[in-house]
PDB file of C-alpha atoms in Angstrom:
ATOM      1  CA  UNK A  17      -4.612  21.873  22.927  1.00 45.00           C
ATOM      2  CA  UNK A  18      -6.206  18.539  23.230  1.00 47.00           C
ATOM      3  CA  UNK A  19      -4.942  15.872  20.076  1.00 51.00           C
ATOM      4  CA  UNK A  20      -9.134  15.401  20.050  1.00 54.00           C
ATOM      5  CA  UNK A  21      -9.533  19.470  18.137  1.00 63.00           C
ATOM      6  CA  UNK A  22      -6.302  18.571  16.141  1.00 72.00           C
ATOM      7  CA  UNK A  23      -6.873  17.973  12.451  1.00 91.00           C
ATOM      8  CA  UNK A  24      -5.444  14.916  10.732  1.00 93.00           C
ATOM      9  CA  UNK A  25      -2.539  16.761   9.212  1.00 95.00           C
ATOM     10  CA  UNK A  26      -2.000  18.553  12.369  1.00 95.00           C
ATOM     11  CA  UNK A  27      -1.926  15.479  14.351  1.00 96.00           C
ATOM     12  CA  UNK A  28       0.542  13.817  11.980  1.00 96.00           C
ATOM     13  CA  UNK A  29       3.159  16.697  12.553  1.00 97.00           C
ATOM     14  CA  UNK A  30       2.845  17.013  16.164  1.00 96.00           C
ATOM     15  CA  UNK A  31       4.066  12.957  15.825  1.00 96.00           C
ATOM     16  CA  UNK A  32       6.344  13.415  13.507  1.00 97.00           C
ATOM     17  CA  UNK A  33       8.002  16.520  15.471  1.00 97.00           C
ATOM     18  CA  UNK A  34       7.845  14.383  18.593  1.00 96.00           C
ATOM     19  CA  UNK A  35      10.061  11.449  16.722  1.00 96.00           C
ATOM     20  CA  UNK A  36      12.278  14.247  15.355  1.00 97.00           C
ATOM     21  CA  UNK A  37      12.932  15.624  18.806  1.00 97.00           C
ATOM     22  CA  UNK A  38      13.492  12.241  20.391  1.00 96.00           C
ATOM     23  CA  UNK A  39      16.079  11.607  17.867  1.00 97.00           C
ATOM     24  CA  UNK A  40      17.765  15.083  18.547  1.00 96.00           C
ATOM     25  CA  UNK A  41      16.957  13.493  21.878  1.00 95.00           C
ATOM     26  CA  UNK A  42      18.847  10.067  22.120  1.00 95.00           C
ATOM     27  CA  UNK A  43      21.267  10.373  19.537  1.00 95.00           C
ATOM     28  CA  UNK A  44      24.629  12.077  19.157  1.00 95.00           C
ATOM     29  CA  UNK A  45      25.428  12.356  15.213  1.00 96.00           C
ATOM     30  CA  UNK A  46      22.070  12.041  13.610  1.00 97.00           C
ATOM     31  CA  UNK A  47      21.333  12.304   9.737  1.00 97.00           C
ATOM     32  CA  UNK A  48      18.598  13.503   7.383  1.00 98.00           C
ATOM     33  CA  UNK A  49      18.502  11.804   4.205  1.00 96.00           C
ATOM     34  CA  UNK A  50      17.708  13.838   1.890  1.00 96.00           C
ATOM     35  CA  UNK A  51      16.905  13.390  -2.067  1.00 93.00           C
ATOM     36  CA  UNK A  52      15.488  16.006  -2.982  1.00 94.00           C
ATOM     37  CA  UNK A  53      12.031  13.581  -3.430  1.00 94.00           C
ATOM     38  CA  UNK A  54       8.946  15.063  -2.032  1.00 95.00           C
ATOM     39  CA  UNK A  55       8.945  13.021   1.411  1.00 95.00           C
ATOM     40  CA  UNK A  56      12.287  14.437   1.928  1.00 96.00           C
ATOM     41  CA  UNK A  57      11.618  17.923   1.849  1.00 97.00           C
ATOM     42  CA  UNK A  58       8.303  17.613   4.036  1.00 97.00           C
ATOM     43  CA  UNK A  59      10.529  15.737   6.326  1.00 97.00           C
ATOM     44  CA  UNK A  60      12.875  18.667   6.448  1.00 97.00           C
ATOM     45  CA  UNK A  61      10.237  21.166   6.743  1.00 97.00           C
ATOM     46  CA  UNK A  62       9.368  19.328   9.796  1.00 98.00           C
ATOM     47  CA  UNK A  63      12.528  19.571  11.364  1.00 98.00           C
ATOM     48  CA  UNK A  64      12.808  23.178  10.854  1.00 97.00           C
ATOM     49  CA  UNK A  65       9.696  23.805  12.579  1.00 97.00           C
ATOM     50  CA  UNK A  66      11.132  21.034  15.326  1.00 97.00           C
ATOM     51  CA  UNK A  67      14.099  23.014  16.184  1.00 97.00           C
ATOM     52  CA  UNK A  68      12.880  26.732  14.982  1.00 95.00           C
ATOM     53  CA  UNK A  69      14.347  29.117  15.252  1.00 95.00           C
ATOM     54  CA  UNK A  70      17.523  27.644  15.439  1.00 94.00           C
ATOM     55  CA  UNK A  71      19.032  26.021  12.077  1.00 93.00           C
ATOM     56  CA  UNK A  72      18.148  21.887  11.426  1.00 95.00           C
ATOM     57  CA  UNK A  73      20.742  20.240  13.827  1.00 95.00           C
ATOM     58  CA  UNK A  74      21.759  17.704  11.759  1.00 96.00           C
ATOM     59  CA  UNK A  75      23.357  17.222   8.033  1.00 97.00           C
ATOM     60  CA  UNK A  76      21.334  16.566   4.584  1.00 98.00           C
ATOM     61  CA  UNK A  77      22.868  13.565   3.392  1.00 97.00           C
ATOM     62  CA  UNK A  78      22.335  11.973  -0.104  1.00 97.00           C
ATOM     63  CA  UNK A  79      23.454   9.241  -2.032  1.00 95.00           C
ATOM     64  CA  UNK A  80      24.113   9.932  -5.401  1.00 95.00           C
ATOM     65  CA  UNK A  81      23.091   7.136  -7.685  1.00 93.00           C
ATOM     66  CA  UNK A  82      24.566   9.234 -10.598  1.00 93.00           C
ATOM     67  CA  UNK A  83      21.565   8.577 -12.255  1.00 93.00           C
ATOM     68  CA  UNK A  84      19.166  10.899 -10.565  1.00 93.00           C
ATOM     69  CA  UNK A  85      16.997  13.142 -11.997  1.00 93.00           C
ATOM     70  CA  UNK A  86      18.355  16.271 -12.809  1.00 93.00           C
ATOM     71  CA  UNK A  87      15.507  18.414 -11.748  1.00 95.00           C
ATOM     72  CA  UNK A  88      15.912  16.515  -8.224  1.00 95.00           C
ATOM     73  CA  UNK A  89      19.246  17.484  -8.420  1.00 95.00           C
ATOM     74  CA  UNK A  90      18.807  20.773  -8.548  1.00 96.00           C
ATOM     75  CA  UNK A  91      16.434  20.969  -6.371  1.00 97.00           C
ATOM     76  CA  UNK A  92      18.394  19.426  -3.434  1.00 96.00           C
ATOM     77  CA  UNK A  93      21.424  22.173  -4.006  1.00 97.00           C
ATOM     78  CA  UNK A  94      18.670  24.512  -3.691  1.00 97.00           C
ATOM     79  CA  UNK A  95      16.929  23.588  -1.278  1.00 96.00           C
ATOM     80  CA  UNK A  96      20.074  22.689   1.226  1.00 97.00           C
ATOM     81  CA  UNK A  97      21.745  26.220   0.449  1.00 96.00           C
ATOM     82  CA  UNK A  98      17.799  27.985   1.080  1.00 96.00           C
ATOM     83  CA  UNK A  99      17.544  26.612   4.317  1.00 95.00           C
ATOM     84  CA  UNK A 100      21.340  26.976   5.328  1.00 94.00           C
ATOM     85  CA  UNK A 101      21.935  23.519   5.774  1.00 96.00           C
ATOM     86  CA  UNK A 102      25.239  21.413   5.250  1.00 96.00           C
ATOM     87  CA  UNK A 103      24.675  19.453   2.350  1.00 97.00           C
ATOM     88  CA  UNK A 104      26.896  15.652   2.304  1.00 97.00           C
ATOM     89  CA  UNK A 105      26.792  13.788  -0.810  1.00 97.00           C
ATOM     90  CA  UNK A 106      28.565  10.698  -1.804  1.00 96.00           C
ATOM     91  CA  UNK A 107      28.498   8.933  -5.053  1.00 96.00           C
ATOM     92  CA  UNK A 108      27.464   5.033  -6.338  1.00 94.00           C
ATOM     93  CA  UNK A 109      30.231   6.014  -9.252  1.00 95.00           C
ATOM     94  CA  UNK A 110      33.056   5.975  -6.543  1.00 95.00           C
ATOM     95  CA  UNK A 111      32.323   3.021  -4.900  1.00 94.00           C
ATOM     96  CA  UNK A 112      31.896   1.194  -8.284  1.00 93.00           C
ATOM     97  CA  UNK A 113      35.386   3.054  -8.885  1.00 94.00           C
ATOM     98  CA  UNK A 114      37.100   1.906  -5.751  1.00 94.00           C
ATOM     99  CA  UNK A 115      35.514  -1.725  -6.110  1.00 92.00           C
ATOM    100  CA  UNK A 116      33.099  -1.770  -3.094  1.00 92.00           C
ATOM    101  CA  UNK A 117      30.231  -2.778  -5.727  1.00 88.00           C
ATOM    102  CA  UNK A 118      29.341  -4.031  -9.201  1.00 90.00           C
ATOM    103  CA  UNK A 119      27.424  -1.885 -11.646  1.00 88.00           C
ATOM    104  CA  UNK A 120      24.220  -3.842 -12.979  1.00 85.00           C
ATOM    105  CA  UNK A 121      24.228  -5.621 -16.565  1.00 86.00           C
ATOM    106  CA  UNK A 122      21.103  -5.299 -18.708  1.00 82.00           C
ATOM    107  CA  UNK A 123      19.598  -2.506 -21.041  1.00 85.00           C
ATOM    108  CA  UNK A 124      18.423  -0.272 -17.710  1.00 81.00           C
ATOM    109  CA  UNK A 125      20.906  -1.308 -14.703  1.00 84.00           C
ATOM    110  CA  UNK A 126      19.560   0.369 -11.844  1.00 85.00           C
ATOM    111  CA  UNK A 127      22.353   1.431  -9.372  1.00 85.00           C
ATOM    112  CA  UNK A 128      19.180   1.254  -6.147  1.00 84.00           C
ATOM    113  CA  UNK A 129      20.918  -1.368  -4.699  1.00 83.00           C
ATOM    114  CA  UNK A 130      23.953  -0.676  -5.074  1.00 88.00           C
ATOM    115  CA  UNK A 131      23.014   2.614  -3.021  1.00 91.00           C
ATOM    116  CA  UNK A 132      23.388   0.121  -0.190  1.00 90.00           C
ATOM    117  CA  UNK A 133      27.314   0.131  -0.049  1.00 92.00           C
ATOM    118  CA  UNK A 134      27.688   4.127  -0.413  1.00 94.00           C
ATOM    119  CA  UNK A 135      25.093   4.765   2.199  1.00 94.00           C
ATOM    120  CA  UNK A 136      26.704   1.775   5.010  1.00 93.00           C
ATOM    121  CA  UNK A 137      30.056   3.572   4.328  1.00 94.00           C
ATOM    122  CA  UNK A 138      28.862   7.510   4.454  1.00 96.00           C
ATOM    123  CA  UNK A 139      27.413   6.050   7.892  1.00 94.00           C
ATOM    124  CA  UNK A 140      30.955   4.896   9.178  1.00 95.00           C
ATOM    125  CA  UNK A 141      32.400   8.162   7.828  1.00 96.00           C
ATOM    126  CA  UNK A 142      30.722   9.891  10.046  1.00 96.00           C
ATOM    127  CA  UNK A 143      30.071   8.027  12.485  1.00 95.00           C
ATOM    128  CA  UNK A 144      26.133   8.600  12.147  1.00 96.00           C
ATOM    129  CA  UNK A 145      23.720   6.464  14.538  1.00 95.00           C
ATOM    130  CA  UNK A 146      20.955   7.467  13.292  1.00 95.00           C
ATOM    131  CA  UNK A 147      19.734   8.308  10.203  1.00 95.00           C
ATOM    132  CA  UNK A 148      16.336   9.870   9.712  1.00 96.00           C
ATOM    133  CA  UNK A 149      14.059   8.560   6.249  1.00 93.00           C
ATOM    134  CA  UNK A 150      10.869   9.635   4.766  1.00 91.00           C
ATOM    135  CA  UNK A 151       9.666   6.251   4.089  1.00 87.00           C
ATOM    136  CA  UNK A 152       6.086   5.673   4.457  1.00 89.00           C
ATOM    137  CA  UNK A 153       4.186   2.471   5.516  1.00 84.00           C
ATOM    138  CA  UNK A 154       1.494   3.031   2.758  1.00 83.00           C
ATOM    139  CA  UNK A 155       4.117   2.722  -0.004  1.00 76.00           C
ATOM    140  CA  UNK A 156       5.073  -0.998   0.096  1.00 71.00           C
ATOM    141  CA  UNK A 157       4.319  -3.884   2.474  1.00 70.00           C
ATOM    142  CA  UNK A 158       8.097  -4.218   3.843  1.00 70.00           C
ATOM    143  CA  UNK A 159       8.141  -0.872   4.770  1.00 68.00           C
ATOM    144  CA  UNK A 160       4.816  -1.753   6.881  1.00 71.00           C
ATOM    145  CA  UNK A 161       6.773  -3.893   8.932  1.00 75.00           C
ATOM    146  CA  UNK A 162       9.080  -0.784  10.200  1.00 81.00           C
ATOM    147  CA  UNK A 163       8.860   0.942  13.647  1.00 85.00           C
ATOM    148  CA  UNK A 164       9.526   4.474  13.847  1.00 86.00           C
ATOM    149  CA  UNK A 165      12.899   3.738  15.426  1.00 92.00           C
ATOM    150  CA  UNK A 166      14.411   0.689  12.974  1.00 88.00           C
ATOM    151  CA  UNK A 167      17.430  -0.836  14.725  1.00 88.00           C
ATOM    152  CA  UNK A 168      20.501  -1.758  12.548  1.00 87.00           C
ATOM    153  CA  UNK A 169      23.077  -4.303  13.287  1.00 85.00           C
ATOM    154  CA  UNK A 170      26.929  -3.452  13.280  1.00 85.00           C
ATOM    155  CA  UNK A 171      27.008  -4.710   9.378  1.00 81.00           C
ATOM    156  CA  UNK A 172      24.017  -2.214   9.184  1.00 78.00           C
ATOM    157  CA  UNK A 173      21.484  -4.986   8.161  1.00 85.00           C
ATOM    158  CA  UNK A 174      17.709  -5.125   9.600  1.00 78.00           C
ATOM    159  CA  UNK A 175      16.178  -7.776  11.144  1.00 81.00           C
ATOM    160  CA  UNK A 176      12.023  -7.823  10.742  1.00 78.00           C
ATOM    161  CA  UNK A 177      11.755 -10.306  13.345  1.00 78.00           C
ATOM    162  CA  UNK A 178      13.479  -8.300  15.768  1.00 80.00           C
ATOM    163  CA  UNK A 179      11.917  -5.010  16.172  1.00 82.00           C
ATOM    164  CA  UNK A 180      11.472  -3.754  19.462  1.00 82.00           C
ATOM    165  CA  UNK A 181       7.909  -2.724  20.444  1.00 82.00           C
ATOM    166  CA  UNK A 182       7.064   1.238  20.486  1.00 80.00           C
ATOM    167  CA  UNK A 183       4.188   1.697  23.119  1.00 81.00           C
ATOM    168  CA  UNK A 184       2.618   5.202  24.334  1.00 83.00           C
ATOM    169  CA  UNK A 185       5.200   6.871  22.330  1.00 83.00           C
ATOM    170  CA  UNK A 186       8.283   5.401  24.088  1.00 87.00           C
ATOM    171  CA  UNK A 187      11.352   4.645  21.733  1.00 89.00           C
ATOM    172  CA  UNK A 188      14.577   2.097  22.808  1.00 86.00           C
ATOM    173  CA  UNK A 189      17.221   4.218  20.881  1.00 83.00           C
ATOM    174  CA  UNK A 190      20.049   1.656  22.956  1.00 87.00           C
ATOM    175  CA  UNK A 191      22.802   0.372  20.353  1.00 87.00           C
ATOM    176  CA  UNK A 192      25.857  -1.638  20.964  1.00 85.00           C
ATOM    177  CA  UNK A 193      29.005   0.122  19.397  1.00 86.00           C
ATOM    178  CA  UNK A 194      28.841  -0.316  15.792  1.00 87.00           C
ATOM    179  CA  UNK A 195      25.215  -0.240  15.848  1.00 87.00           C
ATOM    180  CA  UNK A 196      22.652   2.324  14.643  1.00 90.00           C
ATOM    181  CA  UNK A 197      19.413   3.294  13.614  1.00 90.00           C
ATOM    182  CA  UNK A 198      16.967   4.237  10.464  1.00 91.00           C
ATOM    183  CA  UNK A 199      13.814   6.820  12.017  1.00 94.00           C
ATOM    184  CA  UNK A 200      11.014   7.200  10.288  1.00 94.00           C
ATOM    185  CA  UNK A 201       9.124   9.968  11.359  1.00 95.00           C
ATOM    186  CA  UNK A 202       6.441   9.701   8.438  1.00 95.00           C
ATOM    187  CA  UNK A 203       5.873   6.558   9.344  1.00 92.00           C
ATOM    188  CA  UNK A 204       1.782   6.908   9.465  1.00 93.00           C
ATOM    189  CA  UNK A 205       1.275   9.150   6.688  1.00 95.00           C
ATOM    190  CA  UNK A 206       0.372   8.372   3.167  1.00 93.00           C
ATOM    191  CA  UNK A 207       1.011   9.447  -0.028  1.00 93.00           C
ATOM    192  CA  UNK A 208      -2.544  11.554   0.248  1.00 94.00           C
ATOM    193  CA  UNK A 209      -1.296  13.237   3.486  1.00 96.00           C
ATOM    194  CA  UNK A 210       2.071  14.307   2.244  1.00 96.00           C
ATOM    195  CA  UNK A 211       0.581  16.254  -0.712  1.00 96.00           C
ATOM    196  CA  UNK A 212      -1.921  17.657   1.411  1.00 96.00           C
ATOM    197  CA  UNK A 213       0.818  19.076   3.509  1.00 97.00           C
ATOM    198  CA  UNK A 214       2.906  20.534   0.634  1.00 97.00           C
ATOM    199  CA  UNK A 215      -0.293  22.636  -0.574  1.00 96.00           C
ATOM    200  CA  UNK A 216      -0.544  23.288   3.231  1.00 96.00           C
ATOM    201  CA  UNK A 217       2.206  24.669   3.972  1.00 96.00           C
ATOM    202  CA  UNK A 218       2.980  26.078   0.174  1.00 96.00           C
ATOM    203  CA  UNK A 219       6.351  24.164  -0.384  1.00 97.00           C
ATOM    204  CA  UNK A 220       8.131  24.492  -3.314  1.00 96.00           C
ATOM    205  CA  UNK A 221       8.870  20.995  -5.268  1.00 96.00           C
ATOM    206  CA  UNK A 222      10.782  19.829  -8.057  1.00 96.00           C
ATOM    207  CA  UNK A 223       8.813  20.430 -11.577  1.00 95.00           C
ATOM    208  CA  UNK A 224       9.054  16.475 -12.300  1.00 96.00           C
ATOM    209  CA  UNK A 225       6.183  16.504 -10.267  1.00 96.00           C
ATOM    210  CA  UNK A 226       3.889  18.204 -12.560  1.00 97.00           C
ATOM    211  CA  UNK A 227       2.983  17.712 -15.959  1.00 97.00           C
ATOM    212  CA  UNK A 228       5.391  18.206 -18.666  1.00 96.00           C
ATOM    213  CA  UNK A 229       6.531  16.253 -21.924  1.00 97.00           C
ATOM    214  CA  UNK A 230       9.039  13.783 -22.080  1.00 96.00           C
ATOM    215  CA  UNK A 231      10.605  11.414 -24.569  1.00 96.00           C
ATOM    216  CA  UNK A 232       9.621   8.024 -22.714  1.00 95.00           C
ATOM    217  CA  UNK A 233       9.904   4.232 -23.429  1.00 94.00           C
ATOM    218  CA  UNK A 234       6.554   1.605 -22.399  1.00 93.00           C
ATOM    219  CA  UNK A 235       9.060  -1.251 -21.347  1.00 90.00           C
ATOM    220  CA  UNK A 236       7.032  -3.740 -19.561  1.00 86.00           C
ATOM    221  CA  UNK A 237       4.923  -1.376 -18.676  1.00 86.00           C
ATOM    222  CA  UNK A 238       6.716   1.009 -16.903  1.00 90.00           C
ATOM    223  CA  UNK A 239       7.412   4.403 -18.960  1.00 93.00           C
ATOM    224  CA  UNK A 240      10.995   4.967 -18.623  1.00 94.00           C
ATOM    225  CA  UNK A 241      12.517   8.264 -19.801  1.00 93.00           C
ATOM    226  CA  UNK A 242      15.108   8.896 -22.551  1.00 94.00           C
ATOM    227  CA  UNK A 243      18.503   8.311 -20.700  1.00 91.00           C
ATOM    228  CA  UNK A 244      22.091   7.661 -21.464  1.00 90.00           C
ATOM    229  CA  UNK A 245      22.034   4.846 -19.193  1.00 90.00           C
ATOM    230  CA  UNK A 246      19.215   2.994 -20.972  1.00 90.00           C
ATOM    231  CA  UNK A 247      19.397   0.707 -24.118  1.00 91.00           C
ATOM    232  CA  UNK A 248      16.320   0.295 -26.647  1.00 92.00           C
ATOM    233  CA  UNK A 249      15.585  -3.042 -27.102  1.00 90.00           C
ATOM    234  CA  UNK A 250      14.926  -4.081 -30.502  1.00 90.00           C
ATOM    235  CA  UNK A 251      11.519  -2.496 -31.480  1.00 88.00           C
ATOM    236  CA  UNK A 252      11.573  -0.177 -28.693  1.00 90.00           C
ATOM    237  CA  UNK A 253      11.746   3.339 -29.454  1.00 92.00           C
ATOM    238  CA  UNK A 254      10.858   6.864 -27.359  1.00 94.00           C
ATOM    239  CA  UNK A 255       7.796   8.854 -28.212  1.00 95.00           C
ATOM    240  CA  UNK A 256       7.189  11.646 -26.473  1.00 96.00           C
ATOM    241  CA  UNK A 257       4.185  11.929 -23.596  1.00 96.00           C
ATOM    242  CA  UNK A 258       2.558  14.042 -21.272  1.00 97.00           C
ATOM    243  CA  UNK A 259       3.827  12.805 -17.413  1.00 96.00           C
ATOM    244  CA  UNK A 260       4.362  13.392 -14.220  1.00 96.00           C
ATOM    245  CA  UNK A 261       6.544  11.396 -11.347  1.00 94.00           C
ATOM    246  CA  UNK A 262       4.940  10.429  -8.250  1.00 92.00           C
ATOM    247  CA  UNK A 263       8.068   9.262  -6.450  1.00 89.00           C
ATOM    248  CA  UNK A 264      11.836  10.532  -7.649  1.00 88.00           C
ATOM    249  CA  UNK A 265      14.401   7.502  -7.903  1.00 84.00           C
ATOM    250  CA  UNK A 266      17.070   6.192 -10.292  1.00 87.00           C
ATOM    251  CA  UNK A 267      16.334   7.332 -13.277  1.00 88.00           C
ATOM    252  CA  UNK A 268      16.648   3.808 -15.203  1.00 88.00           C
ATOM    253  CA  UNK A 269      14.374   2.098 -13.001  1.00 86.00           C
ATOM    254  CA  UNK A 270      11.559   4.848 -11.847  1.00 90.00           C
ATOM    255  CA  UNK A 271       8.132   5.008 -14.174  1.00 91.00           C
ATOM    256  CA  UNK A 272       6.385   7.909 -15.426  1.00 92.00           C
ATOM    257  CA  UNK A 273       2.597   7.910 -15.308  1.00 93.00           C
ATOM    258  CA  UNK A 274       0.486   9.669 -18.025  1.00 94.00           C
ATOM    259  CA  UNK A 275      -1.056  13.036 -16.523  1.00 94.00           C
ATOM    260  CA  UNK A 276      -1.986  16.090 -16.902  1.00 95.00           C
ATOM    261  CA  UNK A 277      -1.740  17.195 -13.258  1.00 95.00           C
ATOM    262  CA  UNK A 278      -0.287  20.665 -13.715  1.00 96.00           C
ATOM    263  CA  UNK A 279      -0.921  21.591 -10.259  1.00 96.00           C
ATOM    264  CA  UNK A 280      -1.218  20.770  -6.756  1.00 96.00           C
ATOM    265  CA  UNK A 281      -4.701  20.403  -6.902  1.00 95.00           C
ATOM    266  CA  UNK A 282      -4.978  18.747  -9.853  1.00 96.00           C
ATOM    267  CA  UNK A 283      -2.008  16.283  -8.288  1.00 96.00           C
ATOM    268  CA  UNK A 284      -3.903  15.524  -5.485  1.00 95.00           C
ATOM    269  CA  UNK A 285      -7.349  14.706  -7.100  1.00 95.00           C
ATOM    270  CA  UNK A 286      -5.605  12.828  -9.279  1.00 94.00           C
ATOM    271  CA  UNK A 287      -3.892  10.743  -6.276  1.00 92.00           C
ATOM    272  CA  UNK A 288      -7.312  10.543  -4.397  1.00 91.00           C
ATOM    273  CA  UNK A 289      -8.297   8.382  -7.427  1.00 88.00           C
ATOM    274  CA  UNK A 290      -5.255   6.159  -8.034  1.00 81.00           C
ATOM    275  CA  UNK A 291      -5.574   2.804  -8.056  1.00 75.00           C
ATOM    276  CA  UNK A 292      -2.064   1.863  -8.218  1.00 76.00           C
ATOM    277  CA  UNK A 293       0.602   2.576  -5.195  1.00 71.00           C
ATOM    278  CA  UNK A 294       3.116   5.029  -6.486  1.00 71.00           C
ATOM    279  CA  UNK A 295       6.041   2.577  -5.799  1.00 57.00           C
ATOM    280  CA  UNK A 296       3.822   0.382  -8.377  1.00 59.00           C
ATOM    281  CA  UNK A 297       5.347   2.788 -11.228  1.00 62.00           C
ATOM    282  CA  UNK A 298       9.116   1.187  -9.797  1.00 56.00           C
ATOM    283  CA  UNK A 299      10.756  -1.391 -12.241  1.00 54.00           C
ATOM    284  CA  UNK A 300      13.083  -2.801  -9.383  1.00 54.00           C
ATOM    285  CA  UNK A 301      10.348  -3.537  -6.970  1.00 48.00           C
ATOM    286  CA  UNK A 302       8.615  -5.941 -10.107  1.00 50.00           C
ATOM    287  CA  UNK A 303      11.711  -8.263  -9.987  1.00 52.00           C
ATOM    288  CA  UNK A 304      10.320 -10.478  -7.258  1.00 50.00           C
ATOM    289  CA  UNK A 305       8.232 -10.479  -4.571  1.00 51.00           C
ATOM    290  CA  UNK A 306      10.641  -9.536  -1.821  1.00 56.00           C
ATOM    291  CA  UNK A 307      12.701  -6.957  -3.578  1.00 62.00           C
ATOM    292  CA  UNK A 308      12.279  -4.217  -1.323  1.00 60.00           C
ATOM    293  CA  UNK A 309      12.695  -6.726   1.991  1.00 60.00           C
ATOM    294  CA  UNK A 310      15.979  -8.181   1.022  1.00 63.00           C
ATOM    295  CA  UNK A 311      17.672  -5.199  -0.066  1.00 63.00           C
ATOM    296  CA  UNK A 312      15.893  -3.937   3.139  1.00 61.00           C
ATOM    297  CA  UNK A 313      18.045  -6.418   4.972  1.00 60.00           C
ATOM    298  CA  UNK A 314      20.831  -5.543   3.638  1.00 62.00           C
ATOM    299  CA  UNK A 315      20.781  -2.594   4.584  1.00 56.00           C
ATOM    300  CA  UNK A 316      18.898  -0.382   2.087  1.00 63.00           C
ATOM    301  CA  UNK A 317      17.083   2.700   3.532  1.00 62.00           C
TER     302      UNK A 317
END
């Protein structure tokens, strides 16, 4: 069938099918990463129909923060044992344990960076070269500086001045040893598409998605739910609220937004009229311009 009588959601999966293929493709111990977020689980529903009928020929890997949601949670031990996938996990907590990182100071340390460390050394566990991530280009402007196929040094960092071009669907998957890759198959969707797609395809998602109450904290203007990892500042105290998530994260550093979206179709009306990204509801993000680029360069996903 021509791309020309494709829809738009139809010709975004074909893409992202071809990407996951090429990785199956070029690589020899590839990776989903997988949070349990709602890019992640399109991301995986693409891969099963990539490889169908056989299983998803890769691992589910996440990195635990340790301050995840625990809906998310849930969901991805769900989700992993629905599907029959093998599930790898590693944890922030034991790499703060073994001294490999530092936890944060401050009444809401986020552990997103430190993500970093646990996620370079799951990689030389296993010896992954690639690892496959639903970030978008819509959600914030480093990310629009990706290629589908993001080369990563031997110390795993990324280099925005050094991406190699990707033209008429060709992708350089050559590394050096030590080397490997971040693919992002969902590169040129947007928030708007991915929703669509879930009511498309009738996936289930983690209720933090939907409207529900929550005890919640207006610091700085991000609504931060009641935690055991968060510390009221004098004056501060919770109230509950009616929310909704748009994007699942660290728990001490991911905003609610007011909403009474109780379904997919009330979610995605309500998206078509956002005017604020949904990374825009992330506290880390705020702390400078290029938060997102340098712990990109680091080595971040």
């Amino acid at each position: 069938m021509s791309s020309y009588n494709l829809t738009h959601l139809a010709q975004l999966e074909h893409e992202a099918i071809f990407v996951l293929r090429e990785v199956a493709a070029q690589f020899e111990r590839p990776a989903l990463l997988f949070s349990g977020g709602k890019d992640s689980i399109v991301m995986a529903r693409l891969a099963q129909k990539a490889f169908a009928p056989a299983r998803i020929p890769f691992p589910l890997v996440h990195i635990d923060t340790g301050h995840n949601f625990a809906e998310a949670i849930e969901y991805r031990d769900w989700f992993a044992q629905d599907i029959g996938a093998r599930l790898v996990v590693r944890y922030v907590e034991d790499s703060i344990k073994a001294g490999r990182c530092q936890e944060e100071k401050g009444p809401n340390p986020s552990r997103n960076g430190l993500q970093t460390i646990t996620l370079l050394d799951t990689i030389e566990e296993f010896k992954f070269d690639a690892c496959l991530g639903g970030a978008r280009r819509d959600e914030e402007k480093a990310r629009a500086k990706e290629r589908f196929f993001s080369h990563r040094d031997e110390f795993g960092q990324w280099d925005p001045k050094n991406q190699r071009p990707e033209l008429w669907n060709l992708f350089n998957g050559r590394k050096n040893l030590g080397e490997h890759f971040r693919v992002f198959p969902l590169s040129n969707w947007t928030e708007m598409d991915v929703w669509q797609y879930i009511a498309r395809e009738k996936l289930r998602i983690p209720s933090i998605y939907f409207s529900h109450t929550r005890r919640i904290v207006n610091r700085n203007g991000v609504l931060l739910a009641e935690s055991p990892y968060i510390t009221l500042l004098e004056g501060e105290k919770y109230e509950e609220r009616v929310v909704r998530y748009r994007t699942v994260g660290d728990s001490t550093c991911t905003g609610a937004v007011e909403s009474p979206a109780a379904t997919l179709a009330e979610v995605i009306q309500e998206v078509a009229s956002a005017r604020v990204t949904e990374r825009g509801t992330r506290a880390d993000d705020k702390r400078s311009e290029s938060a997102m680029e340098d712990r990109k360069k680091a080595g971040y996903f």
